[in-house]
C-alpha cells in the first residue's frame, strides 16, 4: 500500500512513512486508499484475540511487513497489558457496554495508540 502526503504528491511505502514520520513538505502520510473490511471478515475476527485482530487490520495497511512479523509485533505490544484482553468490552446494563481503555502500562487510553 502506498501512503501520500496531505500537503503534496510525495508518496511512500508503509515502512518509509514510519521511518520518515513526516513528508518532506511537512504533511502527514495517509493511506492512498482505505481497504475494505467485509462483514465476513469481521465475523471471522470474532474468533481472534485482540492482538490477532490488530495484526489482521494493520496488515491491510502494512502488508509489506508480513503476517508473522505483524502478529509477533502486536502480541509483544499488548503483552504489557494486564489481563488477557487489553480492551475488554464490559456490560454495564441491558444493551449498554463500555470499552475499558485503561489496562495498559500507563493506565491511560493513549496506550492503545
N, CA, C and O atoms as a MOPAC input file, in Angstrom:
PM7 MOZYME 1SCF
protein

 N      0.84100 1    -1.17600 1     0.00000 1
 C      0.00000 1     0.00000 1     0.00000 1
 C      0.88400 1     1.23700 1     0.00000 1
 O      1.92200 1     1.27800 1     0.66100 1
 N      0.46600 1     2.22000 1    -0.73500 1
 C      1.17500 1     3.49500 1    -0.78600 1
 C      0.52300 1     4.48500 1     0.16900 1
 O     -0.68300 1     4.44900 1     0.41100 1
 N      1.35400 1     5.36500 1     0.69900 1
 C      0.89700 1     6.45800 1     1.54100 1
 C      1.26000 1     7.75600 1     0.83400 1
 O      2.29000 1     7.83100 1     0.16500 1
 N      0.42000 1     8.78000 1     0.97600 1
 C      0.62700 1    10.04600 1     0.27900 1
 C      0.58700 1    11.18500 1     1.29500 1
 O     -0.12900 1    11.11700 1     2.29400 1
 N      1.36800 1    12.23500 1     1.02400 1
 C      1.40300 1    13.38900 1     1.91000 1
 C      0.09300 1    14.16700 1     1.83200 1
 O     -0.52200 1    14.26300 1     0.76900 1
 N     -0.32300 1    14.71500 1     2.95700 1
 C     -1.52900 1    15.54500 1     2.99000 1
 C     -1.29000 1    16.92100 1     2.37700 1
 O     -2.24400 1    17.66400 1     2.14700 1
 N     -0.02900 1    17.27300 1     2.10800 1
 C      0.27800 1    18.60000 1     1.56100 1
 C      0.80200 1    18.57100 1     0.13100 1
 O      1.01800 1    19.62600 1    -0.46500 1
 N      1.00400 1    17.41400 1    -0.41500 1
 C      1.56300 1    17.37700 1    -1.75900 1
 C      1.41200 1    16.01200 1    -2.36900 1
 O      0.52600 1    15.24000 1    -2.00000 1
 N      2.28400 1    15.72300 1    -3.30300 1
 C      2.20200 1    14.46200 1    -4.03100 1
 C      3.23800 1    13.43900 1    -3.59600 1
 O      3.34800 1    12.38000 1    -4.21400 1
 N      4.00300 1    13.73000 1    -2.54400 1
 C      5.02300 1    12.78200 1    -2.10100 1
 C      4.35700 1    11.48600 1    -1.65100 1
 O      3.38400 1    11.50100 1    -0.89700 1
 N      4.89200 1    10.37600 1    -2.11900 1
 C      4.37200 1     9.06900 1    -1.71600 1
 C      5.46000 1     8.28400 1    -0.99800 1
 O      6.64900 1     8.57800 1    -1.12200 1
 N      5.03000 1     7.29000 1    -0.25400 1
 C      5.96100 1     6.44000 1     0.48600 1
 C      5.31100 1     5.08500 1     0.71500 1
 O      4.08600 1     4.95800 1     0.71400 1
 N      6.14400 1     4.08700 1     0.90900 1
 C      5.63600 1     2.79000 1     1.36000 1
 C      5.33000 1     2.92400 1     2.85100 1
 O      5.66800 1     3.93600 1     3.46300 1
 N      4.70300 1     1.92600 1     3.42800 1
 C      4.43700 1     1.95800 1     4.85900 1
 C      5.71000 1     2.08800 1     5.67400 1
 O      5.77400 1     2.88200 1     6.61200 1
 N      6.72200 1     1.31100 1     5.31800 1
 C      7.99800 1     1.35600 1     6.04300 1
 C      8.64600 1     2.73000 1     5.92500 1
 O      9.15800 1     3.26400 1     6.90800 1
 N      8.62500 1     3.30300 1     4.72500 1
 C      9.21300 1     4.63500 1     4.52900 1
 C      8.46200 1     5.68400 1     5.33800 1
 O      9.08100 1     6.56200 1     5.94000 1
 N      7.14200 1     5.60300 1     5.35900 1
 C      6.33500 1     6.56700 1     6.11100 1
 C      6.63000 1     6.48000 1     7.60800 1
 O      6.68700 1     7.50100 1     8.29300 1
 N      6.81500 1     5.26900 1     8.11000 1
 C      7.12500 1     5.09000 1     9.53300 1
 C      8.48900 1     5.68800 1     9.86100 1
 O      8.63600 1     6.38900 1    10.86200 1
 N      9.48500 1     5.41500 1     9.02300 1
 C     10.84200 1     5.91600 1     9.27500 1
 C     10.90000 1     7.43900 1     9.15100 1
 O     11.51400 1     8.10500 1     9.98500 1
 N     10.26300 1     7.99300 1     8.11000 1
 C     10.30000 1     9.44200 1     7.88600 1
 C      9.47000 1    10.20100 1     8.92000 1
 O      9.86200 1    11.28400 1     9.35700 1
 N      8.34800 1     9.64900 1     9.30500 1
 C      7.45400 1    10.34600 1    10.22800 1
 C      6.59400 1    11.36800 1     9.51800 1
 O      5.37000 1    11.24000 1     9.48500 1
 N      7.22300 1    12.38000 1     8.95000 1
 C      6.52900 1    13.40900 1     8.18000 1
 C      7.07800 1    13.42500 1     6.76500 1
 O      8.22800 1    13.05800 1     6.52700 1
 N      6.24500 1    13.85300 1     5.83300 1
 C      6.70500 1    14.02400 1     4.45400 1
 C      7.63400 1    15.23200 1     4.39500 1
 O      7.59600 1    16.08700 1     5.28000 1
 N      8.46100 1    15.30600 1     3.36500 1
 C      9.41500 1    16.41300 1     3.24200 1
 C      8.71100 1    17.76300 1     3.12300 1
 O      9.31100 1    18.79400 1     3.42700 1
 N      7.45100 1    17.77700 1     2.68700 1
 C      6.69000 1    19.02700 1     2.58400 1
 C      5.97700 1    19.37800 1     3.89300 1
 O      5.20400 1    20.33500 1     3.94000 1
 N      6.23400 1    18.60700 1     4.95700 1
 C      5.63200 1    18.85900 1     6.26200 1
 C      4.28200 1    18.19800 1     6.46200 1
 O      3.69500 1    18.29700 1     7.54000 1
 N      3.78500 1    17.52500 1     5.43700 1
 C      2.48800 1    16.85900 1     5.54000 1
 C      2.57800 1    15.53100 1     6.26600 1
 O      3.66500 1    15.00500 1     6.50600 1
 N      1.43700 1    15.01200 1     6.60400 1
 C      1.33800 1    13.69000 1     7.20800 1
 C      1.14500 1    12.66400 1     6.11000 1
 O      0.51900 1    12.95300 1     5.09100 1
 N      1.67000 1    11.48500 1     6.30600 1
 C      1.42700 1    10.40200 1     5.35900 1
 C      0.11100 1     9.72100 1     5.71800 1
 O     -0.09000 1     9.29400 1     6.85500 1
 N     -0.77900 1     9.62700 1     4.73900 1
 C     -2.06000 1     8.94000 1     4.91900 1
 C     -2.19600 1     7.89500 1     3.82100 1
 O     -1.58600 1     8.03700 1     2.76100 1
 N     -2.98000 1     6.85300 1     4.05200 1
 C     -3.14800 1     5.83600 1     3.00500 1
 C     -3.74600 1     6.44400 1     1.73800 1
 O     -4.62900 1     7.29900 1     1.80200 1
 N     -3.24800 1     5.98800 1     0.58300 1
 C     -3.80200 1     6.42700 1    -0.70000 1
 C     -5.25200 1     5.97100 1    -0.84600 1
 O     -6.08600 1     6.68700 1    -1.40200 1
 N     -5.53800 1     4.78200 1    -0.34600 1
 C     -6.89500 1     4.23700 1    -0.33200 1
 C     -7.10700 1     3.54400 1     1.01200 1
 O     -6.15200 1     3.20200 1     1.71000 1
 N     -8.35000 1     3.34900 1     1.35000 1
 C     -8.66500 1     2.64400 1     2.59000 1
 C     -9.23000 1     1.27500 1     2.23800 1
 O    -10.20600 1     1.17500 1     1.49400 1
 N     -8.62000 1     0.22400 1     2.76900 1
 C     -9.07100 1    -1.12700 1     2.43300 1
 C    -10.45400 1    -1.42600 1     3.00400 1
 O    -10.84000 1    -0.92300 1     4.05800 1
 N    -11.16500 1    -2.24200 1     2.28800 1
 C    -12.49700 1    -2.67100 1     2.70100 1
 C    -12.38300 1    -3.83600 1     3.68500 1
 O    -11.60800 1    -4.76800 1     3.47000 1
 N    -13.14800 1    -3.77200 1     4.74400 1
 C    -13.27200 1    -4.89400 1     5.67500 1
 C    -14.71000 1    -5.38300 1     5.53900 1
 O    -15.65400 1    -4.66700 1     5.87100 1
 N    -14.86300 1    -6.59100 1     5.05400 1
 C    -16.19800 1    -7.12600 1     4.79100 1
 C    -16.85200 1    -7.65800 1     6.06600 1
 O    -16.18500 1    -7.89000 1     7.07400 1
 N    -18.14600 1    -7.84300 1     5.99800 1
 C    -18.88300 1    -8.42400 1     7.12800 1
 C    -18.37600 1    -9.82800 1     7.43400 1
 O    -18.30700 1   -10.22300 1     8.59800 1
 N    -18.02100 1   -10.58600 1     6.39200 1
 C    -17.47600 1   -11.93300 1     6.60400 1
 C    -16.15000 1   -11.87700 1     7.35600 1
 O    -15.89700 1   -12.69500 1     8.24100 1
 N    -15.29900 1   -10.90400 1     6.99800 1
 C    -14.01500 1   -10.75200 1     7.69900 1
 C    -14.23800 1   -10.41800 1     9.16600 1
 O    -13.56700 1   -10.96200 1    10.04300 1
 N    -15.17500 1    -9.52900 1     9.42700 1
 C    -15.47700 1    -9.15300 1    10.80800 1
 C    -15.96100 1   -10.37500 1    11.57900 1
 O    -15.56400 1   -10.58400 1    12.72600 1
 N    -16.80800 1   -11.17600 1    10.96200 1
 C    -17.29500 1   -12.40300 1    11.60600 1
 C    -16.14000 1   -13.35600 1    11.90200 1
 O    -16.11600 1   -13.98800 1    12.95800 1
 N    -15.18000 1   -13.46700 1    10.97800 1
 C    -14.02300 1   -14.34300 1    11.19200 1
 C    -13.14700 1   -13.83600 1    12.33200 1
 O    -12.53100 1   -14.63100 1    13.04200 1
 N    -13.08700 1   -12.52300 1    12.51000 1
 C    -12.24100 1   -11.95300 1    13.55600 1
 C    -12.79500 1   -12.17000 1    14.95700 1
 O    -12.07900 1   -11.96200 1    15.93600 1
 N    -14.05500 1   -12.58500 1    15.07400 1
 C    -14.61500 1   -12.81300 1    16.40900 1
 C    -13.90200 1   -13.94800 1    17.12700 1
 O    -13.92400 1   -14.00900 1    18.35600 1
 N    -13.27700 1   -14.84000 1    16.38700 1
 C    -12.53400 1   -15.93800 1    16.99200 1
 C    -11.09200 1   -15.58800 1    17.32300 1
 O    -10.35600 1   -16.42800 1    17.84100 1
 N    -10.67800 1   -14.35900 1    17.03000 1
 C     -9.29300 1   -13.93600 1    17.27600 1
 C     -9.21000 1   -13.16300 1    18.58800 1
 O    -10.19400 1   -12.57700 1    19.04100 1
 N     -8.02400 1   -13.16900 1    19.19000 1
 C     -7.82900 1   -12.31300 1    20.35500 1
 C     -7.50400 1   -10.89400 1    19.86500 1
 O     -7.36800 1   -10.66500 1    18.66300 1
 N     -7.38100 1    -9.95700 1    20.79300 1
 C     -7.19600 1    -8.54500 1    20.44200 1
 C     -5.95700 1    -8.33300 1    19.57200 1
 O     -6.02600 1    -7.63700 1    18.55900 1
 N     -4.83400 1    -8.92100 1    19.95600 1
 C     -3.58500 1    -8.74500 1    19.20300 1
 C     -3.69600 1    -9.33000 1    17.79900 1
 O     -3.17000 1    -8.75000 1    16.84900 1
 N     -4.36300 1   -10.45200 1    17.65500 1
 C     -4.55100 1   -11.06100 1    16.33200 1
 C     -5.42900 1   -10.18600 1    15.44400 1
 O     -5.16000 1   -10.03200 1    14.25200 1
 N     -6.48100 1    -9.61500 1    16.03200 1
 C     -7.33800 1    -8.70100 1    15.25800 1
 C     -6.55400 1    -7.46500 1    14.84200 1
 O     -6.66500 1    -7.01000 1    13.70400 1
 N     -5.76100 1    -6.92100 1    15.75900 1
 C     -4.94600 1    -5.74700 1    15.43500 1
 C     -3.99700 1    -6.06200 1    14.28500 1
 O     -3.88000 1    -5.27200 1    13.34900 1
 N     -3.32300 1    -7.20000 1    14.34300 1
 C     -2.38800 1    -7.59200 1    13.28300 1
 C     -3.10900 1    -7.75600 1    11.94900 1
 O     -2.57600 1    -7.38100 1    10.90500 1
 N     -4.30800 1    -8.30900 1    11.97900 1
 C     -5.08700 1    -8.51000 1    10.75000 1
 C     -5.41900 1    -7.16500 1    10.09600 1
 O     -5.23900 1    -7.00100 1     8.89000 1
 N     -5.89800 1    -6.21300 1    10.88200 1
 C     -6.26700 1    -4.89600 1    10.34500 1
 C     -5.02000 1    -4.11600 1     9.92700 1
 O     -5.00300 1    -3.51700 1     8.85100 1
 N     -3.98600 1    -4.11500 1    10.75500 1
 C     -2.74800 1    -3.41000 1    10.41300 1
 C     -2.14600 1    -3.98600 1     9.14000 1
 O     -1.57100 1    -3.25300 1     8.33600 1
 N     -2.27600 1    -5.29600 1     8.95300 1
 C     -1.75700 1    -5.94800 1     7.74800 1
 C     -2.36800 1    -5.41400 1     6.46900 1
 O     -1.73900 1    -5.48200 1     5.41200 1
 N     -3.57100 1    -4.88700 1     6.53900 1
 C     -4.20400 1    -4.29500 1     5.35900 1
 C     -3.47800 1    -3.01700 1     4.93900 1
 O     -3.51800 1    -2.63900 1     3.76800 1
 N     -2.82200 1    -2.35800 1     5.87900 1
 C     -2.09400 1    -1.12300 1     5.61100 1
 C     -0.59300 1    -1.35500 1     5.47000 1
 O      0.07200 1    -0.67700 1     4.68700 1
 N     -0.06500 1    -2.30300 1     6.21800 1
 C      1.38200 1    -2.53200 1     6.26500 1
 C      1.72200 1    -3.97400 1     5.91300 1
 O      2.55800 1    -4.59700 1     6.56800 1
 N      1.07900 1    -4.49800 1     4.88800 1
 C      1.27300 1    -5.88500 1     4.47800 1
 C      2.69700 1    -6.23500 1     4.10700 1
 O      3.08600 1    -7.40200 1     4.15700 1
 N      3.48400 1    -5.22800 1     3.73400 1
 C      4.87900 1    -5.47000 1     3.34700 1
 C      5.70900 1    -6.06600 1     4.48500 1
 O      6.76500 1    -6.65100 1     4.24500 1
 N      5.23300 1    -5.91700 1     5.72000 1
 C      5.96700 1    -6.45900 1     6.86300 1
 C      5.73600 1    -7.95100 1     7.05400 1
 O      6.52600 1    -8.61900 1     7.72100 1
 N      4.67600 1    -8.47400 1     6.48200 1
 C      4.39600 1    -9.90400 1     6.58600 1
 C      3.52600 1   -10.23600 1     7.78100 1
 O      3.60600 1    -9.59900 1     8.83200 1
 N      2.69300 1   -11.24900 1     7.59600 1
 C      1.70800 1   -11.63800 1     8.60300 1
 C      2.34400 1   -12.05500 1     9.92600 1
 O      1.89600 1   -11.62300 1    10.98800 1
 N      3.37900 1   -12.88600 1     9.87500 1
 C      4.00100 1   -13.38200 1    11.11300 1
 C      4.66100 1   -12.25800 1    11.89800 1
 O      4.54700 1   -12.20500 1    13.12200 1
 N      5.35900 1   -11.34800 1    11.19500 1
 C      6.00100 1   -10.21900 1    11.87100 1
 C      4.95400 1    -9.36900 1    12.58300 1
 O      5.13300 1    -9.00100 1    13.74400 1
 N      3.86000 1    -9.05600 1    11.88400 1
 C      2.81800 1    -8.22100 1    12.48200 1
 C      2.15700 1    -8.91200 1    13.67000 1
 O      1.86000 1    -8.26600 1    14.67400 1
 N      1.92500 1   -10.21700 1    13.56600 1
 C      1.35200 1   -10.95900 1    14.69700 1
 C      2.28000 1   -10.89700 1    15.90300 1
 O      1.83700 1   -10.64900 1    17.02400 1
 N      3.57200 1   -11.12500 1    15.66800 1
 C      4.54600 1   -11.08100 1    16.76200 1
 C      4.64100 1    -9.67800 1    17.36000 1
 O      4.70200 1    -9.52300 1    18.58000 1
 N      4.65400 1    -8.65400 1    16.49900 1
 C      4.76100 1    -7.27100 1    16.96800 1
 C      3.55000 1    -6.88700 1    17.81200 1
 O      3.69700 1    -6.26300 1    18.86300 1
 N      2.36800 1    -7.25300 1    17.36100 1
 C      1.15000 1    -6.92500 1    18.11700 1
 C      1.09200 1    -7.70300 1    19.42700 1
 O      0.71900 1    -7.14800 1    20.46000 1
 N      1.45500 1    -8.97000 1    19.39500 1
 C      1.47000 1    -9.77400 1    20.62400 1
 C      2.43600 1    -9.16300 1    21.63400 1
 O      2.12700 1    -9.08100 1    22.82200 1
 N      3.60000 1    -8.73700 1    21.16400 1
 C      4.59100 1    -8.12000 1    22.03800 1
 C      4.08900 1    -6.78300 1    22.58700 1
 O      4.24400 1    -6.49600 1    23.77400 1
 N      3.48800 1    -5.97100 1    21.72200 1
 C      3.00000 1    -4.65100 1    22.14000 1
 C      1.93200 1    -4.75700 1    23.22100 1
 O      1.91100 1    -3.95000 1    24.15100 1
 N      1.05700 1    -5.73500 1    23.11100 1
 C     -0.03800 1    -5.86200 1    24.07000 1
 C      0.29700 1    -6.76800 1    25.24600 1
 O     -0.54200 1    -6.95800 1    26.12600 1
 N      1.50000 1    -7.33300 1    25.28300 1
 C      1.87100 1    -8.22500 1    26.38600 1
 C      2.02900 1    -7.48200 1    27.70700 1
 O      1.95500 1    -8.09800 1    28.77000 1
 N      2.24600 1    -6.16800 1    27.66000 1
 C      2.41000 1    -5.38500 1    28.88300 1
 C      1.06900 1    -5.01900 1    29.52100 1
 O      1.03400 1    -4.46600 1    30.62000 1
 N     -0.02400 1    -5.32400 1    28.84200 1
 C     -1.34800 1    -5.00900 1    29.36100 1
 C     -1.76600 1    -6.06800 1    30.37300 1
 O     -1.42300 1    -7.24200 1    30.23500 1
 N     -2.50900 1    -5.64200 1    31.39100 1
 C     -2.96200 1    -6.60500 1    32.39500 1
 C     -4.15700 1    -7.38900 1    31.86400 1
 O     -4.96300 1    -6.86200 1    31.09800 1
 N     -4.26200 1    -8.62000 1    32.26600 1
 C     -5.36900 1    -9.46700 1    31.82800 1
 C     -5.15600 1    -9.99300 1    30.42500 1
 O     -4.19500 1    -9.62300 1    29.75000 1
 N     -6.06300 1   -10.86300 1    29.98700 1
 C     -5.88900 1   -11.47400 1    28.66700 1
 C     -6.43400 1   -10.60700 1    27.54200 1
 O     -6.09200 1   -10.83100 1    26.38100 1
 N     -7.27500 1    -9.61900 1    27.85700 1
 C     -7.85300 1    -8.74400 1    26.84400 1
 C     -7.43900 1    -7.30400 1    27.13300 1
 O     -7.84500 1    -6.75400 1    28.15600 1
 N     -6.64800 1    -6.67900 1    26.26900 1
 C     -6.18000 1    -5.31600 1    26.51400 1
 C     -7.29900 1    -4.27300 1    26.56700 1
 O     -7.15200 1    -3.24400 1    27.22600 1
 N     -8.40700 1    -4.52800 1    25.88500 1
 C     -9.50700 1    -3.56200 1    25.84100 1
 C    -10.84100 1    -4.29700 1    25.96300 1
 O    -11.56100 1    -4.45400 1    24.97700 1
 N    -11.16700 1    -4.74600 1    27.17500 1
 C    -12.41000 1    -5.51700 1    27.32100 1
 C    -13.65600 1    -4.64600 1    27.14700 1
 O    -13.69500 1    -3.48800 1    27.56300 1
 N    -14.65600 1    -5.23500 1    26.52900 1
 C    -15.97100 1    -4.61400 1    26.39500 1
 C    -16.81200 1    -5.14200 1    27.55100 1
 O    -17.15700 1    -6.32300 1    27.59100 1
 N    -17.13700 1    -4.26100 1    28.48500 1
 C    -17.79400 1    -4.66200 1    29.73000 1
 C    -19.26300 1    -4.22900 1    29.70900 1
 O    -19.58300 1    -3.08000 1    29.40600 1
 N    -20.13600 1    -5.16600 1    30.03500 1
 C    -21.57400 1    -4.87600 1    30.07000 1
 C    -21.89000 1    -4.06800 1    31.32100 1
 O    -21.55800 1    -4.47200 1    32.43600 1
 N    -22.53500 1    -2.92700 1    31.12500 1
 C    -22.94800 1    -2.06100 1    32.23100 1
 C    -24.41500 1    -2.31600 1    32.57200 1
 O    -24.79600 1    -2.37200 1    33.74200 1
 N    -25.22100 1    -2.46700 1    31.53400 1
 C    -26.66000 1    -2.67100 1    31.69100 1
 C    -27.16900 1    -3.32300 1    30.40800 1
 O    -26.39300 1    -3.53000 1    29.47400 1
 N    -28.42100 1    -3.64000 1    30.35100 1
 C    -29.01700 1    -4.23400 1    29.15800 1
 C    -28.79000 1    -3.30300 1    27.96100 1
 O    -29.28200 1    -2.17400 1    27.93900 1
 N    -28.04600 1    -3.78700 1    26.97600 1
 C    -27.78000 1    -3.00200 1    25.77000 1
 C    -26.79400 1    -1.86500 1    25.96700 1
 O    -26.65800 1    -1.02000 1    25.08200 1
 N    -26.09800 1    -1.81500 1    27.10500 1
 C    -25.15700 1    -0.73300 1    27.39600 1
 C    -23.80700 1    -1.32800 1    27.79200 1
 O    -23.70400 1    -2.07700 1    28.76300 1
 N    -22.79100 1    -0.98600 1    27.03300 1
 C    -21.45200 1    -1.52800 1    27.25200 1
 C    -20.44400 1    -0.39000 1    27.28300 1
 O    -20.68800 1     0.69100 1    26.74700 1
 N    -19.31500 1    -0.64900 1    27.91700 1
 C    -18.22700 1     0.31900 1    27.94700 1
 C    -16.93600 1    -0.39100 1    27.54600 1
 O    -16.68000 1    -1.51900 1    27.96700 1
 N    -16.13700 1     0.27400 1    26.73700 1
 C    -14.85300 1    -0.27000 1    26.31000 1
 C    -13.78600 1     0.28200 1    27.24800 1
 O    -13.52300 1     1.48400 1    27.25100 1
 N    -13.17500 1    -0.58600 1    28.04000 1
 C    -12.16500 1    -0.16800 1    29.01300 1
 C    -10.81300 1    -0.01200 1    28.31900 1
 O    -10.25900 1    -0.97600 1    27.79000 1
 N    -10.29500 1     1.20800 1    28.32800 1
 C     -9.03200 1     1.50200 1    27.65000 1
 C     -7.93100 1     1.88100 1    28.63800 1
 O     -7.02600 1     2.64200 1    28.29700 1
 N     -8.00500 1     1.35400 1    29.85900 1
 C     -7.03600 1     1.73500 1    30.88800 1
 C     -6.20100 1     0.56700 1    31.40500 1
 O     -5.61700 1     0.65700 1    32.48500 1
 N     -6.13700 1    -0.51300 1    30.65800 1
 C     -5.41600 1    -1.69500 1    31.13100 1
 C     -3.95500 1    -1.74200 1    30.67400 1
 O     -3.26800 1    -2.73800 1    30.90300 1
 N     -3.48300 1    -0.68200 1    30.03600 1
 C     -2.10400 1    -0.63700 1    29.55400 1
 C     -1.12700 1    -0.22500 1    30.63300 1
 O     -1.52100 1     0.01100 1    31.77500 1
 N      0.15000 1    -0.13500 1    30.28000 1
 C      1.19600 1     0.15000 1    31.26400 1
 C      1.06300 1     1.50500 1    31.95900 1
 O      1.51200 1     1.64700 1    33.09700 1
 N      0.45700 1     2.50900 1    31.30700 1
 C      0.29700 1     3.81500 1    31.95500 1
 C     -1.13000 1     4.04600 1    32.43600 1
 O     -1.45200 1     5.12000 1    32.94600 1
 N     -1.98100 1     3.04300 1    32.27600 1
 C     -3.39300 1     3.11800 1    32.69700 1
 C     -4.14600 1     4.25600 1    32.00700 1
 O     -5.07100 1     4.82800 1    32.58500 1
 N     -3.75600 1     4.58500 1    30.78300 1
 C     -4.40200 1     5.66200 1    30.03500 1
 C     -4.79200 1     5.17300 1    28.64500 1
 O     -4.19400 1     4.23600 1    28.11600 1
 N     -5.79300 1     5.81000 1    28.06300 1
 C     -6.26300 1     5.42300 1    26.72900 1
 C     -5.15800 1     5.51400 1    25.68500 1
 O     -5.20100 1     4.80200 1    24.68200 1
 N     -4.16400 1     6.38300 1    25.90600 1
 C     -3.09300 1     6.56300 1    24.91600 1
 C     -2.25500 1     5.29900 1    24.72900 1
 O     -1.53600 1     5.18300 1    23.73600 1
 N     -2.33100 1     4.36100 1    25.65300 1
 C     -1.61200 1     3.09400 1    25.48900 1
 C     -2.13000 1     2.31000 1    24.28700 1
 O     -1.44000 1     1.42300 1    23.78400 1
 N     -3.32700 1     2.62500 1    23.82700 1
 C     -3.93000 1     1.89800 1    22.70800 1
 C     -3.37900 1     2.36100 1    21.36500 1
 O     -3.54500 1     1.65900 1    20.36700 1
 N     -2.73800 1     3.50300 1    21.30900 1
 C     -2.25700 1     4.06900 1    20.03400 1
 C     -1.04100 1     3.35000 1    19.50100 1
 O     -0.52600 1     3.70900 1    18.44300 1

